[in-house]
PDB file of C-alpha atoms in Angstrom:
ATOM      1  CA  UNK A   1     -22.684  25.319   7.756  1.00 85.00           C
ATOM      2  CA  UNK A   2     -21.903  24.779   4.081  1.00 87.00           C
ATOM      3  CA  UNK A   3     -24.982  24.996   1.868  1.00 93.00           C
ATOM      4  CA  UNK A   4     -25.047  23.459  -1.626  1.00 91.00           C
ATOM      5  CA  UNK A   5     -28.566  24.629  -2.492  1.00 95.00           C
ATOM      6  CA  UNK A   6     -31.599  26.295  -0.939  1.00 98.00           C
ATOM      7  CA  UNK A   7     -35.160  25.048  -0.833  1.00 98.00           C
ATOM      8  CA  UNK A   8     -37.524  27.569  -2.456  1.00 98.00           C
ATOM      9  CA  UNK A   9     -38.761  29.927   0.226  1.00 98.00           C
ATOM     10  CA  UNK A  10     -35.441  30.023   2.084  1.00 98.00           C
ATOM     11  CA  UNK A  11     -33.396  33.194   2.585  1.00 98.00           C
ATOM     12  CA  UNK A  12     -30.374  32.569   0.378  1.00 98.00           C
ATOM     13  CA  UNK A  13     -28.356  35.748  -0.249  1.00 98.00           C
ATOM     14  CA  UNK A  14     -27.678  39.294   0.869  1.00 98.00           C
ATOM     15  CA  UNK A  15     -25.824  42.095  -0.830  1.00 98.00           C
ATOM     16  CA  UNK A  16     -24.825  45.677  -0.232  1.00 96.00           C
ATOM     17  CA  UNK A  17     -24.795  48.820  -2.360  1.00 95.00           C
ATOM     18  CA  UNK A  18     -21.912  51.067  -1.342  1.00 94.00           C
ATOM     19  CA  UNK A  19     -20.676  54.488  -2.427  1.00 91.00           C
ATOM     20  CA  UNK A  20     -17.214  53.769  -1.029  1.00 92.00           C
ATOM     21  CA  UNK A  21     -16.114  50.228  -1.744  1.00 91.00           C
ATOM     22  CA  UNK A  22     -12.680  50.616  -0.193  1.00 91.00           C
ATOM     23  CA  UNK A  23     -14.070  51.668   3.192  1.00 92.00           C
ATOM     24  CA  UNK A  24     -16.789  49.060   2.934  1.00 92.00           C
ATOM     25  CA  UNK A  25     -14.542  46.137   2.092  1.00 94.00           C
ATOM     26  CA  UNK A  26     -12.065  47.124   4.822  1.00 95.00           C
ATOM     27  CA  UNK A  27     -14.749  47.085   7.515  1.00 96.00           C
ATOM     28  CA  UNK A  28     -16.456  43.836   6.569  1.00 97.00           C
ATOM     29  CA  UNK A  29     -13.192  42.039   5.875  1.00 97.00           C
ATOM     30  CA  UNK A  30     -11.869  43.118   9.253  1.00 97.00           C
ATOM     31  CA  UNK A  31     -15.077  42.268  11.086  1.00 98.00           C
ATOM     32  CA  UNK A  32     -16.084  38.976   9.460  1.00 98.00           C
ATOM     33  CA  UNK A  33     -12.844  37.706   7.922  1.00 97.00           C
ATOM     34  CA  UNK A  34     -14.154  38.030   4.366  1.00 98.00           C
ATOM     35  CA  UNK A  35     -11.988  38.108   1.273  1.00 97.00           C
ATOM     36  CA  UNK A  36     -13.447  40.610  -1.199  1.00 95.00           C
ATOM     37  CA  UNK A  37     -11.645  40.525  -4.556  1.00 92.00           C
ATOM     38  CA  UNK A  38     -12.235  43.073  -7.299  1.00 88.00           C
ATOM     39  CA  UNK A  39     -15.519  42.644  -9.131  1.00 83.00           C
ATOM     40  CA  UNK A  40     -16.223  41.780 -12.743  1.00 81.00           C
ATOM     41  CA  UNK A  41     -16.873  44.918 -14.798  1.00 81.00           C
ATOM     42  CA  UNK A  42     -19.307  42.891 -16.923  1.00 77.00           C
ATOM     43  CA  UNK A  43     -21.529  42.866 -13.831  1.00 81.00           C
ATOM     44  CA  UNK A  44     -20.953  46.492 -12.852  1.00 85.00           C
ATOM     45  CA  UNK A  45     -18.049  45.692 -10.557  1.00 90.00           C
ATOM     46  CA  UNK A  46     -20.178  43.428  -8.360  1.00 94.00           C
ATOM     47  CA  UNK A  47     -17.974  41.713  -5.780  1.00 95.00           C
ATOM     48  CA  UNK A  48     -18.469  38.335  -4.144  1.00 95.00           C
ATOM     49  CA  UNK A  49     -17.260  38.234  -0.560  1.00 97.00           C
ATOM     50  CA  UNK A  50     -16.006  34.822   0.535  1.00 97.00           C
ATOM     51  CA  UNK A  51     -15.497  33.249   3.937  1.00 98.00           C
ATOM     52  CA  UNK A  52     -12.793  30.590   3.947  1.00 96.00           C
ATOM     53  CA  UNK A  53     -13.281  30.211   0.205  1.00 96.00           C
ATOM     54  CA  UNK A  54     -17.094  29.945   0.305  1.00 97.00           C
ATOM     55  CA  UNK A  55     -19.350  32.720  -1.005  1.00 97.00           C
ATOM     56  CA  UNK A  56     -20.924  34.671   1.849  1.00 98.00           C
ATOM     57  CA  UNK A  57     -22.426  37.918   0.490  1.00 98.00           C
ATOM     58  CA  UNK A  58     -22.244  40.431  -2.333  1.00 97.00           C
ATOM     59  CA  UNK A  59     -21.159  44.060  -2.673  1.00 96.00           C
ATOM     60  CA  UNK A  60     -22.093  46.433  -5.472  1.00 93.00           C
ATOM     61  CA  UNK A  61     -20.660  49.901  -6.175  1.00 91.00           C
ATOM     62  CA  UNK A  62     -23.312  52.605  -6.139  1.00 88.00           C
ATOM     63  CA  UNK A  63     -24.104  53.412  -9.769  1.00 85.00           C
ATOM     64  CA  UNK A  64     -26.963  55.899  -9.427  1.00 83.00           C
ATOM     65  CA  UNK A  65     -27.070  58.847  -6.990  1.00 79.00           C
ATOM     66  CA  UNK A  66     -30.675  57.929  -6.192  1.00 77.00           C
ATOM     67  CA  UNK A  67     -29.759  54.424  -5.050  1.00 82.00           C
ATOM     68  CA  UNK A  68     -29.937  53.774  -1.327  1.00 82.00           C
ATOM     69  CA  UNK A  69     -26.863  52.392   0.418  1.00 89.00           C
ATOM     70  CA  UNK A  70     -28.523  49.383   2.016  1.00 94.00           C
ATOM     71  CA  UNK A  71     -28.199  45.672   2.635  1.00 97.00           C
ATOM     72  CA  UNK A  72     -30.730  43.775   0.525  1.00 97.00           C
ATOM     73  CA  UNK A  73     -31.955  40.239   1.191  1.00 98.00           C
ATOM     74  CA  UNK A  74     -33.071  37.560  -1.264  1.00 98.00           C
ATOM     75  CA  UNK A  75     -35.304  34.510  -0.947  1.00 98.00           C
ATOM     76  CA  UNK A  76     -34.749  31.465  -3.162  1.00 98.00           C
ATOM     77  CA  UNK A  77     -37.575  30.685  -5.596  1.00 98.00           C
ATOM     78  CA  UNK A  78     -38.134  28.022  -8.249  1.00 98.00           C
ATOM     79  CA  UNK A  79     -39.534  30.495 -10.774  1.00 98.00           C
ATOM     80  CA  UNK A  80     -38.994  34.241 -10.392  1.00 98.00           C
ATOM     81  CA  UNK A  81     -41.670  35.106 -12.966  1.00 98.00           C
ATOM     82  CA  UNK A  82     -44.258  32.936 -11.244  1.00 98.00           C
ATOM     83  CA  UNK A  83     -43.343  34.598  -7.940  1.00 98.00           C
ATOM     84  CA  UNK A  84     -43.864  37.999  -9.538  1.00 98.00           C
ATOM     85  CA  UNK A  85     -47.321  36.832 -10.568  1.00 98.00           C
ATOM     86  CA  UNK A  86     -48.117  36.016  -6.933  1.00 98.00           C
ATOM     87  CA  UNK A  87     -46.713  39.345  -5.766  1.00 98.00           C
ATOM     88  CA  UNK A  88     -48.821  41.323  -8.237  1.00 98.00           C
ATOM     89  CA  UNK A  89     -51.969  39.338  -7.468  1.00 98.00           C
ATOM     90  CA  UNK A  90     -51.504  40.218  -3.792  1.00 98.00           C
ATOM     91  CA  UNK A  91     -51.065  43.938  -4.419  1.00 98.00           C
ATOM     92  CA  UNK A  92     -47.291  44.153  -4.746  1.00 98.00           C
ATOM     93  CA  UNK A  93     -45.191  45.218  -7.722  1.00 98.00           C
ATOM     94  CA  UNK A  94     -41.771  44.882  -9.346  1.00 98.00           C
ATOM     95  CA  UNK A  95     -39.094  47.568  -9.196  1.00 96.00           C
ATOM     96  CA  UNK A  96     -37.931  46.400 -12.620  1.00 94.00           C
ATOM     97  CA  UNK A  97     -38.623  43.354 -14.825  1.00 96.00           C
ATOM     98  CA  UNK A  98     -37.306  39.989 -13.634  1.00 98.00           C
ATOM     99  CA  UNK A  99     -33.882  39.660 -15.234  1.00 97.00           C
ATOM    100  CA  UNK A 100     -31.188  37.133 -16.065  1.00 97.00           C
ATOM    101  CA  UNK A 101     -27.851  37.753 -14.355  1.00 95.00           C
ATOM    102  CA  UNK A 102     -25.565  36.160 -16.918  1.00 93.00           C
ATOM    103  CA  UNK A 103     -25.622  32.416 -16.396  1.00 95.00           C
ATOM    104  CA  UNK A 104     -25.755  32.832 -12.611  1.00 95.00           C
ATOM    105  CA  UNK A 105     -29.534  32.900 -12.191  1.00 97.00           C
ATOM    106  CA  UNK A 106     -32.590  35.148 -12.403  1.00 98.00           C
ATOM    107  CA  UNK A 107     -33.276  38.032 -10.064  1.00 98.00           C
ATOM    108  CA  UNK A 108     -36.409  39.902  -9.103  1.00 98.00           C
ATOM    109  CA  UNK A 109     -36.680  42.911  -6.814  1.00 97.00           C
ATOM    110  CA  UNK A 110     -40.229  43.504  -5.655  1.00 98.00           C
ATOM    111  CA  UNK A 111     -42.200  45.852  -3.425  1.00 98.00           C
ATOM    112  CA  UNK A 112     -44.828  44.435  -1.090  1.00 98.00           C
ATOM    113  CA  UNK A 113     -48.209  46.214  -0.660  1.00 98.00           C
ATOM    114  CA  UNK A 114     -46.801  48.153   2.310  1.00 97.00           C
ATOM    115  CA  UNK A 115     -43.759  49.598   0.545  1.00 97.00           C
ATOM    116  CA  UNK A 116     -41.143  47.052   1.616  1.00 98.00           C
ATOM    117  CA  UNK A 117     -38.475  46.142  -0.930  1.00 97.00           C
ATOM    118  CA  UNK A 118     -37.357  42.505  -1.079  1.00 98.00           C
ATOM    119  CA  UNK A 119     -35.469  40.326  -3.525  1.00 98.00           C
ATOM    120  CA  UNK A 120     -35.888  36.831  -4.947  1.00 98.00           C
ATOM    121  CA  UNK A 121     -33.291  34.634  -6.587  1.00 98.00           C
ATOM    122  CA  UNK A 122     -33.915  31.795  -9.031  1.00 98.00           C
ATOM    123  CA  UNK A 123     -30.604  29.940  -8.968  1.00 98.00           C
ATOM    124  CA  UNK A 124     -28.620  28.580 -11.865  1.00 97.00           C
ATOM    125  CA  UNK A 125     -24.819  28.427 -11.452  1.00 96.00           C
ATOM    126  CA  UNK A 126     -24.976  30.729  -8.428  1.00 96.00           C
ATOM    127  CA  UNK A 127     -27.086  28.953  -5.814  1.00 97.00           C
ATOM    128  CA  UNK A 128     -26.763  31.585  -3.079  1.00 97.00           C
ATOM    129  CA  UNK A 129     -24.501  31.894  -0.064  1.00 98.00           C
ATOM    130  CA  UNK A 130     -22.394  28.754   0.270  1.00 98.00           C
ATOM    131  CA  UNK A 131     -22.020  29.331   3.986  1.00 98.00           C
ATOM    132  CA  UNK A 132     -24.850  30.139   6.395  1.00 97.00           C
ATOM    133  CA  UNK A 133     -25.420  30.330  10.142  1.00 96.00           C
ATOM    134  CA  UNK A 134     -21.808  30.346  11.278  1.00 96.00           C
ATOM    135  CA  UNK A 135     -19.466  33.170  12.343  1.00 98.00           C
ATOM    136  CA  UNK A 136     -18.971  35.553   9.430  1.00 98.00           C
ATOM    137  CA  UNK A 137     -22.051  34.355   7.547  1.00 98.00           C
ATOM    138  CA  UNK A 138     -25.663  35.443   7.212  1.00 98.00           C
ATOM    139  CA  UNK A 139     -27.794  33.796   9.867  1.00 98.00           C
ATOM    140  CA  UNK A 140     -31.231  35.511   9.889  1.00 98.00           C
ATOM    141  CA  UNK A 141     -33.369  38.071   8.088  1.00 98.00           C
ATOM    142  CA  UNK A 142     -35.986  40.239   9.742  1.00 98.00           C
ATOM    143  CA  UNK A 143     -38.781  42.498   8.556  1.00 98.00           C
ATOM    144  CA  UNK A 144     -39.549  45.753  10.332  1.00 97.00           C
ATOM    145  CA  UNK A 145     -42.994  46.930   9.256  1.00 97.00           C
ATOM    146  CA  UNK A 146     -45.901  49.160  10.166  1.00 95.00           C
ATOM    147  CA  UNK A 147     -48.387  46.492   9.054  1.00 96.00           C
ATOM    148  CA  UNK A 148     -47.798  43.215  10.905  1.00 96.00           C
ATOM    149  CA  UNK A 149     -51.052  41.504   9.966  1.00 96.00           C
ATOM    150  CA  UNK A 150     -50.958  42.412   6.277  1.00 97.00           C
ATOM    151  CA  UNK A 151     -47.251  41.615   5.918  1.00 98.00           C
ATOM    152  CA  UNK A 152     -47.676  38.251   7.597  1.00 97.00           C
ATOM    153  CA  UNK A 153     -50.422  37.254   5.177  1.00 98.00           C
ATOM    154  CA  UNK A 154     -48.510  38.535   2.150  1.00 98.00           C
ATOM    155  CA  UNK A 155     -45.240  36.688   2.771  1.00 98.00           C
ATOM    156  CA  UNK A 156     -46.979  33.486   3.828  1.00 98.00           C
ATOM    157  CA  UNK A 157     -48.923  33.551   0.567  1.00 98.00           C
ATOM    158  CA  UNK A 158     -45.911  34.388  -1.609  1.00 98.00           C
ATOM    159  CA  UNK A 159     -43.379  31.951  -0.116  1.00 98.00           C
ATOM    160  CA  UNK A 160     -45.612  29.285   1.493  1.00 98.00           C
ATOM    161  CA  UNK A 161     -44.352  30.302   4.913  1.00 98.00           C
ATOM    162  CA  UNK A 162     -46.218  29.755   8.146  1.00 98.00           C
ATOM    163  CA  UNK A 163     -46.087  32.259  10.995  1.00 98.00           C
ATOM    164  CA  UNK A 164     -46.334  32.182  14.766  1.00 95.00           C
ATOM    165  CA  UNK A 165     -45.861  34.890  17.356  1.00 91.00           C
ATOM    166  CA  UNK A 166     -47.357  37.895  19.041  1.00 87.00           C
ATOM    167  CA  UNK A 167     -47.871  41.565  18.248  1.00 84.00           C
ATOM    168  CA  UNK A 168     -44.293  42.092  19.495  1.00 92.00           C
ATOM    169  CA  UNK A 169     -42.527  39.514  17.314  1.00 96.00           C
ATOM    170  CA  UNK A 170     -43.442  36.998  14.629  1.00 97.00           C
ATOM    171  CA  UNK A 171     -41.342  34.096  13.342  1.00 97.00           C
ATOM    172  CA  UNK A 172     -41.790  32.805   9.820  1.00 98.00           C
ATOM    173  CA  UNK A 173     -41.176  29.115   9.192  1.00 98.00           C
ATOM    174  CA  UNK A 174     -40.706  26.920   6.133  1.00 98.00           C
ATOM    175  CA  UNK A 175     -41.569  23.245   6.599  1.00 96.00           C
ATOM    176  CA  UNK A 176     -41.514  23.807  10.347  1.00 96.00           C
ATOM    177  CA  UNK A 177     -38.065  25.442  10.419  1.00 96.00           C
ATOM    178  CA  UNK A 178     -37.778  29.082  11.532  1.00 96.00           C
ATOM    179  CA  UNK A 179     -36.182  31.079   8.743  1.00 96.00           C
ATOM    180  CA  UNK A 180     -37.068  34.761   9.287  1.00 98.00           C
ATOM    181  CA  UNK A 181     -38.602  37.193  11.748  1.00 98.00           C
ATOM    182  CA  UNK A 182     -40.862  40.232  11.787  1.00 98.00           C
ATOM    183  CA  UNK A 183     -41.325  43.038  14.268  1.00 96.00           C
ATOM    184  CA  UNK A 184     -43.477  46.169  14.398  1.00 96.00           C
ATOM    185  CA  UNK A 185     -41.800  49.402  13.444  1.00 93.00           C
ATOM    186  CA  UNK A 186     -41.022  51.410  16.616  1.00 88.00           C
ATOM    187  CA  UNK A 187     -42.350  54.918  17.009  1.00 85.00           C
ATOM    188  CA  UNK A 188     -38.851  56.320  16.575  1.00 82.00           C
ATOM    189  CA  UNK A 189     -38.760  54.923  13.022  1.00 80.00           C
ATOM    190  CA  UNK A 190     -42.167  56.063  11.856  1.00 82.00           C
ATOM    191  CA  UNK A 191     -41.809  57.946   8.586  1.00 82.00           C
ATOM    192  CA  UNK A 192     -39.015  55.623   7.446  1.00 87.00           C
ATOM    193  CA  UNK A 193     -39.727  52.892   4.867  1.00 92.00           C
ATOM    194  CA  UNK A 194     -40.423  49.355   6.040  1.00 96.00           C
ATOM    195  CA  UNK A 195     -37.385  47.153   5.467  1.00 97.00           C
ATOM    196  CA  UNK A 196     -35.873  43.690   5.591  1.00 98.00           C
ATOM    197  CA  UNK A 197     -32.693  43.619   7.668  1.00 97.00           C
ATOM    198  CA  UNK A 198     -29.883  41.064   7.684  1.00 98.00           C
ATOM    199  CA  UNK A 199     -28.079  39.439  10.621  1.00 98.00           C
ATOM    200  CA  UNK A 200     -24.547  38.037  10.486  1.00 98.00           C
ATOM    201  CA  UNK A 201     -23.307  35.493  13.024  1.00 98.00           C
ATOM    202  CA  UNK A 202     -20.319  36.346  15.241  1.00 98.00           C
ATOM    203  CA  UNK A 203     -18.431  34.307  17.810  1.00 97.00           C
ATOM    204  CA  UNK A 204     -18.490  36.945  20.553  1.00 97.00           C
ATOM    205  CA  UNK A 205     -20.967  39.817  20.413  1.00 98.00           C
ATOM    206  CA  UNK A 206     -19.003  42.165  22.664  1.00 98.00           C
ATOM    207  CA  UNK A 207     -15.757  41.654  20.787  1.00 98.00           C
ATOM    208  CA  UNK A 208     -17.516  42.092  17.438  1.00 98.00           C
ATOM    209  CA  UNK A 209     -19.230  45.322  18.506  1.00 98.00           C
ATOM    210  CA  UNK A 210     -15.918  46.712  19.723  1.00 98.00           C
ATOM    211  CA  UNK A 211     -14.200  45.640  16.498  1.00 98.00           C
ATOM    212  CA  UNK A 212     -16.890  47.288  14.366  1.00 98.00           C
ATOM    213  CA  UNK A 213     -16.290  50.566  16.202  1.00 97.00           C
ATOM    214  CA  UNK A 214     -12.527  50.210  15.833  1.00 97.00           C
ATOM    215  CA  UNK A 215     -12.987  49.741  12.070  1.00 97.00           C
ATOM    216  CA  UNK A 216     -14.995  52.954  11.710  1.00 96.00           C
ATOM    217  CA  UNK A 217     -18.518  51.665  12.297  1.00 97.00           C
ATOM    218  CA  UNK A 218     -21.070  52.786  14.846  1.00 97.00           C
ATOM    219  CA  UNK A 219     -22.988  50.643  17.337  1.00 98.00           C
ATOM    220  CA  UNK A 220     -26.581  51.894  17.525  1.00 96.00           C
ATOM    221  CA  UNK A 221     -27.991  49.151  19.748  1.00 96.00           C
ATOM    222  CA  UNK A 222     -25.360  47.690  22.076  1.00 97.00           C
ATOM    223  CA  UNK A 223     -25.109  43.948  22.667  1.00 97.00           C
ATOM    224  CA  UNK A 224     -28.489  42.881  24.017  1.00 96.00           C
ATOM    225  CA  UNK A 225     -29.716  39.541  25.379  1.00 95.00           C
ATOM    226  CA  UNK A 226     -32.690  37.899  23.669  1.00 92.00           C
ATOM    227  CA  UNK A 227     -34.046  34.349  23.701  1.00 88.00           C
ATOM    228  CA  UNK A 228     -31.926  33.330  20.703  1.00 87.00           C
ATOM    229  CA  UNK A 229     -28.683  34.735  22.125  1.00 93.00           C
ATOM    230  CA  UNK A 230     -27.289  38.268  21.874  1.00 97.00           C
ATOM    231  CA  UNK A 231     -27.597  40.825  19.095  1.00 97.00           C
ATOM    232  CA  UNK A 232     -26.414  44.342  18.283  1.00 98.00           C
ATOM    233  CA  UNK A 233     -27.373  46.859  15.611  1.00 97.00           C
ATOM    234  CA  UNK A 234     -24.398  48.356  13.793  1.00 97.00           C
ATOM    235  CA  UNK A 235     -23.780  50.850  10.996  1.00 96.00           C
ATOM    236  CA  UNK A 236     -20.733  50.413   8.808  1.00 96.00           C
ATOM    237  CA  UNK A 237     -18.253  53.170   7.971  1.00 92.00           C
ATOM    238  CA  UNK A 238     -20.656  54.496   5.284  1.00 91.00           C
ATOM    239  CA  UNK A 239     -23.613  54.523   7.682  1.00 93.00           C
ATOM    240  CA  UNK A 240     -25.308  51.388   6.295  1.00 95.00           C
ATOM    241  CA  UNK A 241     -27.182  49.440   8.959  1.00 95.00           C
ATOM    242  CA  UNK A 242     -26.826  45.719   9.649  1.00 98.00           C
ATOM    243  CA  UNK A 243     -27.121  43.384  12.619  1.00 98.00           C
ATOM    244  CA  UNK A 244     -24.763  40.981  14.333  1.00 98.00           C
ATOM    245  CA  UNK A 245     -25.851  37.949  16.340  1.00 98.00           C
ATOM    246  CA  UNK A 246     -24.189  35.604  18.811  1.00 98.00           C
ATOM    247  CA  UNK A 247     -26.340  32.494  19.089  1.00 93.00           C
ATOM    248  CA  UNK A 248     -27.029  30.989  22.496  1.00 78.00           C
TER     249      UNK A 248
END
């Protein structure tokens, strides 16, 4: 669907840091049908990927050897500084001061009390992804954490979310609408940082998994049936993890 604006508390954007933009753009363009023009050097070469002319996600060249090549997710907020105040009061911190991004909006990148990095976006000209929940677009974000109870309380307090679920899976909701998920970190991932992951919608999960492999990616979790449809866990040609989802 086309989205003109996001209610505060809604996932609104995702972007990728990549050490090899040519490989990266080739894979995502081939998999999702994105157009990824050259970025503006005034913004460090940041690229806006579009789907049928609508902004879908961002890509940023790796500028610092210590940067991780990851997908980051952002939640819309009315006031990034006020959100930082909530984060700090609840035991979190900022990776760097909340900053203006030209006339596009204000960005904050924070760390929750359990070491999870997450982003917030206070929109101005750039309101977030203009397309959401359709093939080629972001459709879900999901936290993998070693502290389910503490994380649930933190994000509900910061974003006014509610939460329902079990020890195996929690769904966050905003005004009664499910907008994000959370799952406990499996034993195989212990020692790794907690993280927010992003899901992109696809028309056919099996075809998309095969296409990702053909384009140089790796399928780590093959297409799997869940209540919401089918999902797979994929790494792109640089090894960066993301998820694909075929809704029921």
